[in-house]
Amino acid sequence: MQDTSYDPPPMPDDDTLLSLRAAADQLGVHYMTAYRYLRLGTLPAKKVKGVWQVRMGDLRAVAGREQPRPGPGGIRWGPYRSQLRDRLTSGDEPGAWSVIERARVSGASPEDIHLQLIAPVLRVIGDAWNVGDLDIAAEHRATGVAQRLIGRLGPSFARRGRKRGTVVIGGASGDHHSIPLAILGDILRGRGLFVVDLGANTPPDSFLQSAREHDDVIAVAIGVGCDQSIEPARRAAGLLHEQIPGIHVFVGGPAVTSERAARAIGADEYGATAVDVADRCNELAGS
Ligand code: B12
């Protein structure tokens, strides 16, 4: 009778050395991700004759810690947020970037970094400034660093392939809050939409001109960062509706906190979060 018993190959012991590529395969991640783990010290490795080598035991320890990418709730955001707040307010850009890299290593997507880390930290910083716990210089320093971090994350939202349609976004005339728009733009791009970001302080005419320049415009989104921008936003929404019948206008941003407020400004729809705007634009593109 044929012997069907099977001896599994011996498990490599903890001291077996693997190349970085083999370690990446074992972890189920891209080579560059494994290299990032290495640079951040998450994955111990040493160079032998110019080639990175990883001990099997160290790989097992990392694999035990690395879960499949968790949702936003799967990550303990608190420590990352407080570290980022401290680094932003002290103007420490490399330190702030390393907080982002560590969050990425623990499974956060670029979208999570925007929505679960950078945006909440900016809100906390704004509140601290508002109640006098943070001086204006620290708030501006934090803003400058945050802008550069967002810029560095931008390319990770690029998607190949045909876009579902164009969304024109911009801040109301006189409004300086470009960061919420940059975050909104990235989320929309990451979800397959083409974005024309007019940035902060956009004259009503420029919204109109941009909406006319593209024949696949799904919507125009007008950002309102502070109460002073409500009237200019109303003018922009009014002009768009008057000149382009059927145009869909979203209004949102830090100073618009309800559907009612957005509609009072002349919006067809409120964009409470960037994800809401992206989901609705994709629905509108399909309809
Ligand atoms: C950074 C910042 C600034 C920077 C802006 C730099 C820049 N390049 O963007 C500077 C220092 C210039 C600034 C200036 C001022 N600011 Co300011 N600022 C902030 C701060 C701290 C962060 C803003 C931010 O980026 N938030 C992060 C975004 C991503 O968070 P979010 O709003 O939750 O975004 C989500 C949604 O709103 C939505 N969304 C975002 N944008 C849009 C746009 C559209 C169209 C849609 C549909 C949806 C949408 O998607 C996002 C993600 O889900 C906020 C605090 C805060 N609570 O946000 C104050 C804040 C917005 N500022 C405020 C104020 C008062 C001012 C000033 C008037 C202060 C002054 N006296 O000079 C000036 C205004 C100058 C002007 N004319 O615009 C107030 C506004 C309050 C109000 N209701 O009026 C805030 C809320 C601070 C506070 N707690 O009081 N500010």
Short mmCIF file of C-alpha atoms and ligand atoms in Angstrom, two decimals:
data_model
loop_
_atom_site.label_atom_id
_atom_site.label_comp_id
_atom_site.label_asym_id
_atom_site.label_seq_id
_atom_site.Cartn_x
_atom_site.Cartn_y
_atom_site.Cartn_z
CA MET A 1 0.00 0.00 0.00
CA GLN A 2 1.20 3.47 -0.84
CA ASP A 3 2.33 5.52 2.13
CA THR A 4 0.19 8.68 2.13
CA SER A 5 1.63 10.10 5.32
CA TYR A 6 3.26 13.51 4.77
CA ASP A 7 6.09 15.07 6.70
CA PRO A 8 5.76 18.83 6.53
CA PRO A 9 9.02 20.63 5.79
CA PRO A 10 10.76 21.68 8.99
CA MET A 11 9.82 25.17 10.17
CA PRO A 12 12.75 27.56 9.74
CA ASP A 13 14.13 28.37 13.16
CA ASP A 14 14.17 31.88 14.54
CA ASP A 15 17.79 32.44 13.53
CA THR A 16 17.24 31.68 9.84
CA LEU A 17 18.09 34.76 7.77
CA LEU A 18 15.83 35.98 4.96
CA SER A 19 16.34 38.63 2.30
CA LEU A 20 14.17 41.73 2.65
CA ARG A 21 12.19 40.66 -0.43
CA ALA A 22 11.44 37.25 1.12
CA ALA A 23 10.50 38.97 4.39
CA ALA A 24 8.09 41.27 2.47
CA ASP A 25 6.52 38.18 0.80
CA GLN A 26 6.09 36.48 4.17
CA LEU A 27 4.39 39.58 5.57
CA GLY A 28 2.24 39.91 2.46
CA VAL A 29 3.38 43.50 1.88
CA HIS A 30 5.17 45.29 -0.95
CA TYR A 31 8.97 45.36 -0.81
CA MET A 32 8.93 49.14 -0.27
CA THR A 33 6.54 48.75 2.66
CA ALA A 34 8.93 46.26 4.26
CA TYR A 35 11.74 48.73 3.60
CA ARG A 36 9.73 51.45 5.35
CA TYR A 37 9.21 49.14 8.36
CA LEU A 38 12.98 48.67 8.37
CA ARG A 39 13.71 52.39 8.24
CA LEU A 40 11.30 53.08 11.04
CA GLY A 41 12.88 50.36 13.19
CA THR A 42 9.64 48.34 13.23
CA LEU A 43 11.36 45.47 11.43
CA PRO A 44 14.87 44.79 12.73
CA ALA A 45 17.34 44.00 9.95
CA LYS A 46 21.08 44.08 9.42
CA LYS A 47 23.21 44.46 6.34
CA VAL A 48 25.35 41.44 5.48
CA LYS A 49 27.78 42.11 2.62
CA GLY A 50 25.64 45.06 1.53
CA VAL A 51 22.35 43.10 1.53
CA TRP A 52 19.59 43.52 4.10
CA GLN A 53 18.87 40.36 6.11
CA VAL A 54 15.98 39.76 8.47
CA ARG A 55 15.94 37.14 11.24
CA MET A 56 12.96 34.79 11.05
CA GLY A 57 12.30 35.37 14.77
CA ASP A 58 12.06 39.15 14.24
CA LEU A 59 9.79 38.64 11.25
CA ARG A 60 7.48 36.42 13.33
CA ALA A 61 7.29 39.09 16.03
CA VAL A 62 6.35 41.77 13.45
CA ALA A 63 3.84 39.47 11.72
CA GLY A 64 2.19 38.88 15.10
CA ARG A 65 1.77 42.63 15.61
CA GLU A 66 0.75 43.49 12.05
CA GLN A 67 -2.94 42.87 11.58
CA PRO A 68 -4.65 43.10 8.20
CA ARG A 69 -5.41 46.77 7.56
CA PRO A 70 -7.87 47.76 10.31
CA GLY A 71 -10.63 50.30 9.82
CA PRO A 72 -10.28 53.68 11.50
CA GLY A 73 -11.70 52.18 14.70
CA GLY A 74 -9.06 49.45 14.69
CA ILE A 75 -6.27 51.89 15.41
CA ARG A 76 -5.76 53.66 18.72
CA TRP A 77 -5.64 57.17 17.33
CA GLY A 78 -5.26 59.01 20.67
CA PRO A 79 -1.47 58.70 21.02
CA TYR A 80 -0.88 59.56 17.35
CA ARG A 81 -3.11 62.62 17.63
CA SER A 82 -1.43 64.00 20.73
CA GLN A 83 2.03 63.41 19.25
CA LEU A 84 1.04 65.10 16.00
CA ARG A 85 -0.49 68.06 17.86
CA ASP A 86 2.76 68.57 19.81
CA ARG A 87 4.95 68.28 16.71
CA LEU A 88 2.74 70.62 14.66
CA THR A 89 2.55 73.32 17.29
CA SER A 90 6.31 73.21 17.83
CA GLY A 91 6.90 73.40 14.06
CA ASP A 92 8.70 70.04 13.98
CA GLU A 93 8.03 68.86 10.42
CA PRO A 94 10.28 65.75 10.40
CA GLY A 95 8.83 64.69 13.76
CA ALA A 96 5.27 65.25 12.50
CA TRP A 97 6.00 63.22 9.37
CA SER A 98 7.38 60.35 11.45
CA VAL A 99 4.09 60.23 13.41
CA ILE A 100 2.30 59.84 10.09
CA GLU A 101 4.70 57.13 8.95
CA ARG A 102 4.20 55.20 12.18
CA ALA A 103 0.42 55.40 11.80
CA ARG A 104 0.81 54.14 8.21
CA VAL A 105 2.88 51.18 9.43
CA SER A 106 0.12 50.25 11.86
CA GLY A 107 -2.33 50.03 8.97
CA ALA A 108 -3.74 53.54 8.46
CA SER A 109 -4.58 54.42 4.86
CA PRO A 110 -3.80 57.88 3.44
CA GLU A 111 -7.53 58.67 3.80
CA ASP A 112 -7.36 57.68 7.49
CA ILE A 113 -4.37 59.95 7.93
CA HIS A 114 -6.33 62.90 6.57
CA LEU A 115 -9.62 62.23 8.31
CA GLN A 116 -8.64 60.47 11.52
CA LEU A 117 -5.37 62.22 12.24
CA ILE A 118 -4.65 65.54 10.54
CA ALA A 119 -8.20 66.99 10.45
CA PRO A 120 -9.07 66.18 14.10
CA VAL A 121 -5.71 67.53 15.27
CA LEU A 122 -6.29 70.78 13.36
CA ARG A 123 -9.72 71.09 14.96
CA VAL A 124 -8.17 70.60 18.42
CA ILE A 125 -5.53 73.23 17.59
CA GLY A 126 -8.27 75.64 16.42
CA ASP A 127 -10.26 75.09 19.60
CA ALA A 128 -7.14 75.63 21.74
CA TRP A 129 -6.46 78.90 19.92
CA ASN A 130 -10.12 79.92 20.27
CA VAL A 131 -10.11 79.54 24.07
CA GLY A 132 -6.70 81.19 24.45
CA ASP A 133 -4.71 78.03 25.27
CA LEU A 134 -2.55 78.38 22.17
CA ASP A 135 -1.06 81.56 20.81
CA ILE A 136 -1.60 82.64 17.24
CA ALA A 137 2.07 82.08 16.32
CA ALA A 138 1.86 78.40 17.32
CA GLU A 139 -1.38 78.03 15.37
CA HIS A 140 0.25 79.49 12.25
CA ARG A 141 3.36 77.33 12.72
CA ALA A 142 1.13 74.27 12.98
CA THR A 143 -0.77 75.29 9.87
CA GLY A 144 2.43 75.70 7.85
CA VAL A 145 3.67 72.24 8.76
CA ALA A 146 0.23 70.68 8.20
CA GLN A 147 0.14 72.11 4.68
CA ARG A 148 3.47 70.50 3.84
CA LEU A 149 2.40 67.13 5.28
CA ILE A 150 -0.77 67.20 3.21
CA GLY A 151 1.28 68.05 0.13
CA ARG A 152 3.52 65.05 0.74
CA LEU A 153 0.52 62.75 1.07
CA GLY A 154 -1.14 64.05 -2.09
CA PRO A 155 0.35 61.63 -4.64
CA SER A 156 -0.88 58.63 -2.65
CA PHE A 157 -4.45 59.60 -3.57
CA ALA A 158 -3.80 59.45 -7.33
CA ARG A 159 -5.93 56.82 -9.09
CA ARG A 160 -5.34 55.47 -12.55
CA GLY A 161 -8.07 55.03 -15.10
CA ARG A 162 -11.03 56.93 -16.37
CA LYS A 163 -12.46 59.50 -13.97
CA ARG A 164 -16.13 59.42 -13.08
CA GLY A 165 -16.53 63.16 -13.63
CA THR A 166 -15.20 66.53 -12.50
CA VAL A 167 -15.79 68.30 -9.21
CA VAL A 168 -14.78 71.96 -8.94
CA ILE A 169 -13.82 72.98 -5.40
CA GLY A 170 -12.73 76.31 -3.95
CA GLY A 171 -12.97 78.54 -0.92
CA ALA A 172 -15.40 81.44 -0.90
CA SER A 173 -14.03 84.83 -1.80
CA GLY A 174 -11.97 86.26 1.08
CA ASP A 175 -11.66 82.88 2.82
CA HIS A 176 -8.10 81.79 3.63
CA HIS A 177 -8.86 78.20 4.66
CA SER A 178 -7.20 76.18 1.89
CA ILE A 179 -6.34 73.14 4.05
CA PRO A 180 -9.91 71.78 4.33
CA LEU A 181 -10.15 72.05 0.54
CA ALA A 182 -6.84 70.25 0.03
CA ILE A 183 -8.09 67.40 2.20
CA LEU A 184 -11.46 67.34 0.44
CA GLY A 185 -9.72 67.28 -2.95
CA ASP A 186 -7.53 64.32 -2.01
CA ILE A 187 -10.49 62.29 -0.74
CA LEU A 188 -12.41 62.98 -3.97
CA ARG A 189 -9.38 62.04 -6.12
CA GLY A 190 -8.88 58.89 -4.09
CA ARG A 191 -12.43 57.91 -4.96
CA GLY A 192 -12.02 58.20 -8.69
CA LEU A 193 -13.15 61.77 -9.33
CA PHE A 194 -11.28 64.47 -11.25
CA VAL A 195 -10.83 67.55 -9.09
CA VAL A 196 -10.28 71.15 -10.07
CA ASP A 197 -9.09 72.78 -6.83
CA LEU A 198 -9.27 76.55 -7.11
CA GLY A 199 -7.83 76.94 -3.60
CA ALA A 200 -8.75 79.56 -1.03
CA ASN A 201 -10.25 82.98 -1.76
CA THR A 202 -11.94 82.14 -5.08
CA PRO A 203 -13.94 84.93 -6.78
CA PRO A 204 -17.48 83.87 -7.78
CA ASP A 205 -16.63 84.36 -11.47
CA SER A 206 -13.81 81.84 -11.24
CA PHE A 207 -16.18 79.16 -9.92
CA LEU A 208 -18.40 79.89 -12.90
CA GLN A 209 -15.59 79.89 -15.43
CA SER A 210 -14.16 76.60 -14.17
CA ALA A 211 -17.56 74.91 -14.12
CA ARG A 212 -18.02 75.94 -17.76
CA GLU A 213 -14.58 74.75 -18.83
CA HIS A 214 -15.38 71.08 -18.22
CA ASP A 215 -18.22 69.25 -19.88
CA ASP A 216 -18.45 66.51 -17.23
CA VAL A 217 -18.91 68.65 -14.12
CA ILE A 218 -20.82 66.75 -11.44
CA ALA A 219 -20.81 69.49 -8.83
CA VAL A 220 -19.21 72.66 -7.53
CA ALA A 221 -18.21 72.69 -3.85
CA ILE A 222 -17.81 76.04 -2.07
CA GLY A 223 -15.80 76.02 1.14
CA VAL A 224 -16.68 78.27 4.07
CA GLY A 225 -13.96 78.41 6.71
CA CYS A 226 -15.28 81.28 8.83
CA ASP A 227 -18.49 83.25 9.29
CA GLN A 228 -17.15 86.19 7.24
CA SER A 229 -17.22 83.92 4.18
CA ILE A 230 -20.92 83.13 4.34
CA GLU A 231 -22.01 86.09 2.22
CA PRO A 232 -19.35 85.58 -0.49
CA ALA A 233 -20.32 81.89 -0.62
CA ARG A 234 -23.96 82.87 -1.06
CA ARG A 235 -22.99 85.12 -3.96
CA ALA A 236 -21.01 82.33 -5.63
CA ALA A 237 -23.83 79.80 -5.22
CA GLY A 238 -26.36 82.32 -6.55
CA LEU A 239 -24.25 83.13 -9.61
CA LEU A 240 -23.72 79.43 -10.41
CA HIS A 241 -27.45 78.66 -10.18
CA GLU A 242 -28.36 81.68 -12.24
CA GLN A 243 -25.84 81.01 -15.02
CA ILE A 244 -25.80 77.20 -15.17
CA PRO A 245 -29.31 75.81 -14.69
CA GLY A 246 -29.24 72.40 -13.00
CA ILE A 247 -25.71 72.78 -11.57
CA HIS A 248 -25.29 70.94 -8.27
CA VAL A 249 -23.73 73.08 -5.52
CA PHE A 250 -22.32 71.75 -2.25
CA VAL A 251 -21.45 74.06 0.62
CA GLY A 252 -19.37 72.92 3.59
CA GLY A 253 -16.23 73.50 5.58
CA PRO A 254 -15.31 74.37 9.17
CA ALA A 255 -17.89 77.18 9.56
CA VAL A 256 -20.92 75.31 8.15
CA THR A 257 -22.22 72.90 10.72
CA SER A 258 -25.67 71.89 9.50
CA GLU A 259 -27.70 71.07 6.44
CA ARG A 260 -29.92 74.02 7.27
CA ALA A 261 -27.00 76.45 7.32
CA ALA A 262 -25.70 75.12 4.00
CA ARG A 263 -29.11 75.48 2.36
CA ALA A 264 -29.49 79.00 3.74
CA ILE A 265 -26.26 79.85 1.88
CA GLY A 266 -27.82 78.52 -1.33
CA ALA A 267 -26.46 74.98 -1.45
CA ASP A 268 -28.36 72.15 -3.09
CA GLU A 269 -26.62 69.94 -0.62
CA TYR A 270 -24.50 70.06 2.52
CA GLY A 271 -21.16 68.30 2.62
CA ALA A 272 -20.71 67.46 6.28
CA THR A 273 -17.61 65.40 5.58
CA ALA A 274 -15.36 64.86 2.60
CA VAL A 275 -16.53 61.26 2.41
CA ASP A 276 -20.18 62.39 2.21
CA VAL A 277 -19.28 64.68 -0.68
CA ALA A 278 -17.35 61.92 -2.48
CA ASP A 279 -20.14 59.37 -2.03
CA ARG A 280 -22.78 61.77 -3.29
CA CYS A 281 -20.69 62.86 -6.27
CA ASN A 282 -20.21 59.23 -7.25
CA GLU A 283 -23.97 58.71 -6.94
CA LEU A 284 -24.64 61.80 -9.04
CA ALA A 285 -22.09 60.61 -11.63
CA GLY A 286 -23.93 57.32 -11.94
CA SER A 287 -27.39 58.85 -12.24
C1 B12 B 1 -5.84 76.31 10.00
C2 B12 B 1 -6.86 77.36 10.36
C3 B12 B 1 -6.67 78.64 9.88
C4 B12 B 1 -5.54 79.01 8.96
C5 B12 B 1 -5.91 78.55 7.53
C6 B12 B 1 -4.69 78.10 6.78
C7 B12 B 1 -5.02 77.33 5.55
N1 B12 B 1 -4.15 77.49 4.58
O1 B12 B 1 -6.00 76.61 5.46
C8 B12 B 1 -5.47 80.55 9.13
C9 B12 B 1 -4.46 80.85 10.22
C10 B12 B 1 -5.14 81.36 7.89
C11 B12 B 1 -6.85 80.84 9.68
C12 B12 B 1 -7.41 82.08 9.65
C13 B12 B 1 -8.61 82.39 10.26
N2 B12 B 1 -9.42 81.55 10.95
CO1 B12 B 1 -9.13 79.64 11.03
N3 B12 B 1 -8.88 77.88 11.49
C14 B12 B 1 -7.98 77.03 11.16
C15 B12 B 1 -8.24 75.68 11.85
C16 B12 B 1 -7.32 75.58 13.07
C17 B12 B 1 -8.10 74.45 11.03
C18 B12 B 1 -8.92 74.44 9.72
C19 B12 B 1 -8.77 73.11 9.08
O2 B12 B 1 -7.95 72.92 8.21
N4 B12 B 1 -9.56 72.13 9.57
C20 B12 B 1 -9.47 70.76 9.13
C21 B12 B 1 -10.68 70.40 8.26
C22 B12 B 1 -10.30 69.30 7.33
O3 B12 B 1 -11.66 69.97 9.14
P1 B12 B 1 -13.22 69.96 8.85
O4 B12 B 1 -13.78 71.31 8.84
O5 B12 B 1 -13.80 69.03 9.81
O6 B12 B 1 -13.33 69.38 7.37
C23 B12 B 1 -14.29 68.43 7.01
C24 B12 B 1 -15.61 69.02 6.57
O7 B12 B 1 -15.75 70.37 6.97
C25 B12 B 1 -15.62 68.83 5.07
N5 B12 B 1 -15.19 69.97 4.28
C26 B12 B 1 -14.06 70.69 4.42
N6 B12 B 1 -14.01 71.65 3.52
C27 B12 B 1 -15.10 71.54 2.74
C28 B12 B 1 -15.53 72.28 1.66
C29 B12 B 1 -16.72 71.94 1.03
C30 B12 B 1 -17.17 72.74 -0.12
C31 B12 B 1 -17.50 70.87 1.50
C32 B12 B 1 -18.77 70.53 0.83
C33 B12 B 1 -17.07 70.11 2.60
C34 B12 B 1 -15.86 70.46 3.21
O8 B12 B 1 -14.71 67.78 4.82
C35 B12 B 1 -13.68 67.78 5.82
C36 B12 B 1 -13.20 66.39 6.06
O9 B12 B 1 -14.24 65.47 6.34
C37 B12 B 1 -9.75 75.86 12.24
C38 B12 B 1 -10.22 74.97 13.37
C39 B12 B 1 -11.26 73.96 12.88
N7 B12 B 1 -12.23 73.63 13.74
O10 B12 B 1 -11.26 73.47 11.79
C40 B12 B 1 -9.84 77.36 12.44
C41 B12 B 1 -11.18 78.04 12.18
C42 B12 B 1 -11.84 77.47 10.96
N8 B12 B 1 -10.77 79.42 11.94
C43 B12 B 1 -11.57 80.29 12.47
C44 B12 B 1 -11.41 81.69 12.38
C45 B12 B 1 -12.40 82.52 13.17
C46 B12 B 1 -10.40 82.26 11.61
C47 B12 B 1 -10.12 83.75 11.43
C48 B12 B 1 -11.37 84.61 11.21
C49 B12 B 1 -9.32 84.21 12.63
C50 B12 B 1 -9.00 85.69 12.65
N9 B12 B 1 -9.65 86.39 13.56
O11 B12 B 1 -8.19 86.13 11.88
C51 B12 B 1 -9.19 83.75 10.20
C52 B12 B 1 -10.02 83.85 8.92
C53 B12 B 1 -9.27 84.43 7.82
C54 B12 B 1 -10.08 84.33 6.56
N10 B12 B 1 -10.49 85.44 6.04
O12 B12 B 1 -10.28 83.23 6.09
C55 B12 B 1 -12.72 79.61 13.18
C56 B12 B 1 -14.00 79.72 12.37
C57 B12 B 1 -15.20 79.89 13.25
C58 B12 B 1 -16.33 80.46 12.49
N11 B12 B 1 -17.46 79.76 12.50
O13 B12 B 1 -16.23 81.53 11.94
C59 B12 B 1 -12.16 78.17 13.41
C60 B12 B 1 -13.24 77.07 13.44
C61 B12 B 1 -11.38 78.19 14.74
C62 B12 B 1 -12.27 78.29 15.93
N12 B12 B 1 -12.45 77.21 16.69
O14 B12 B 1 -12.79 79.32 16.23
N13 B12 B 1 -7.44 79.72 10.18
#
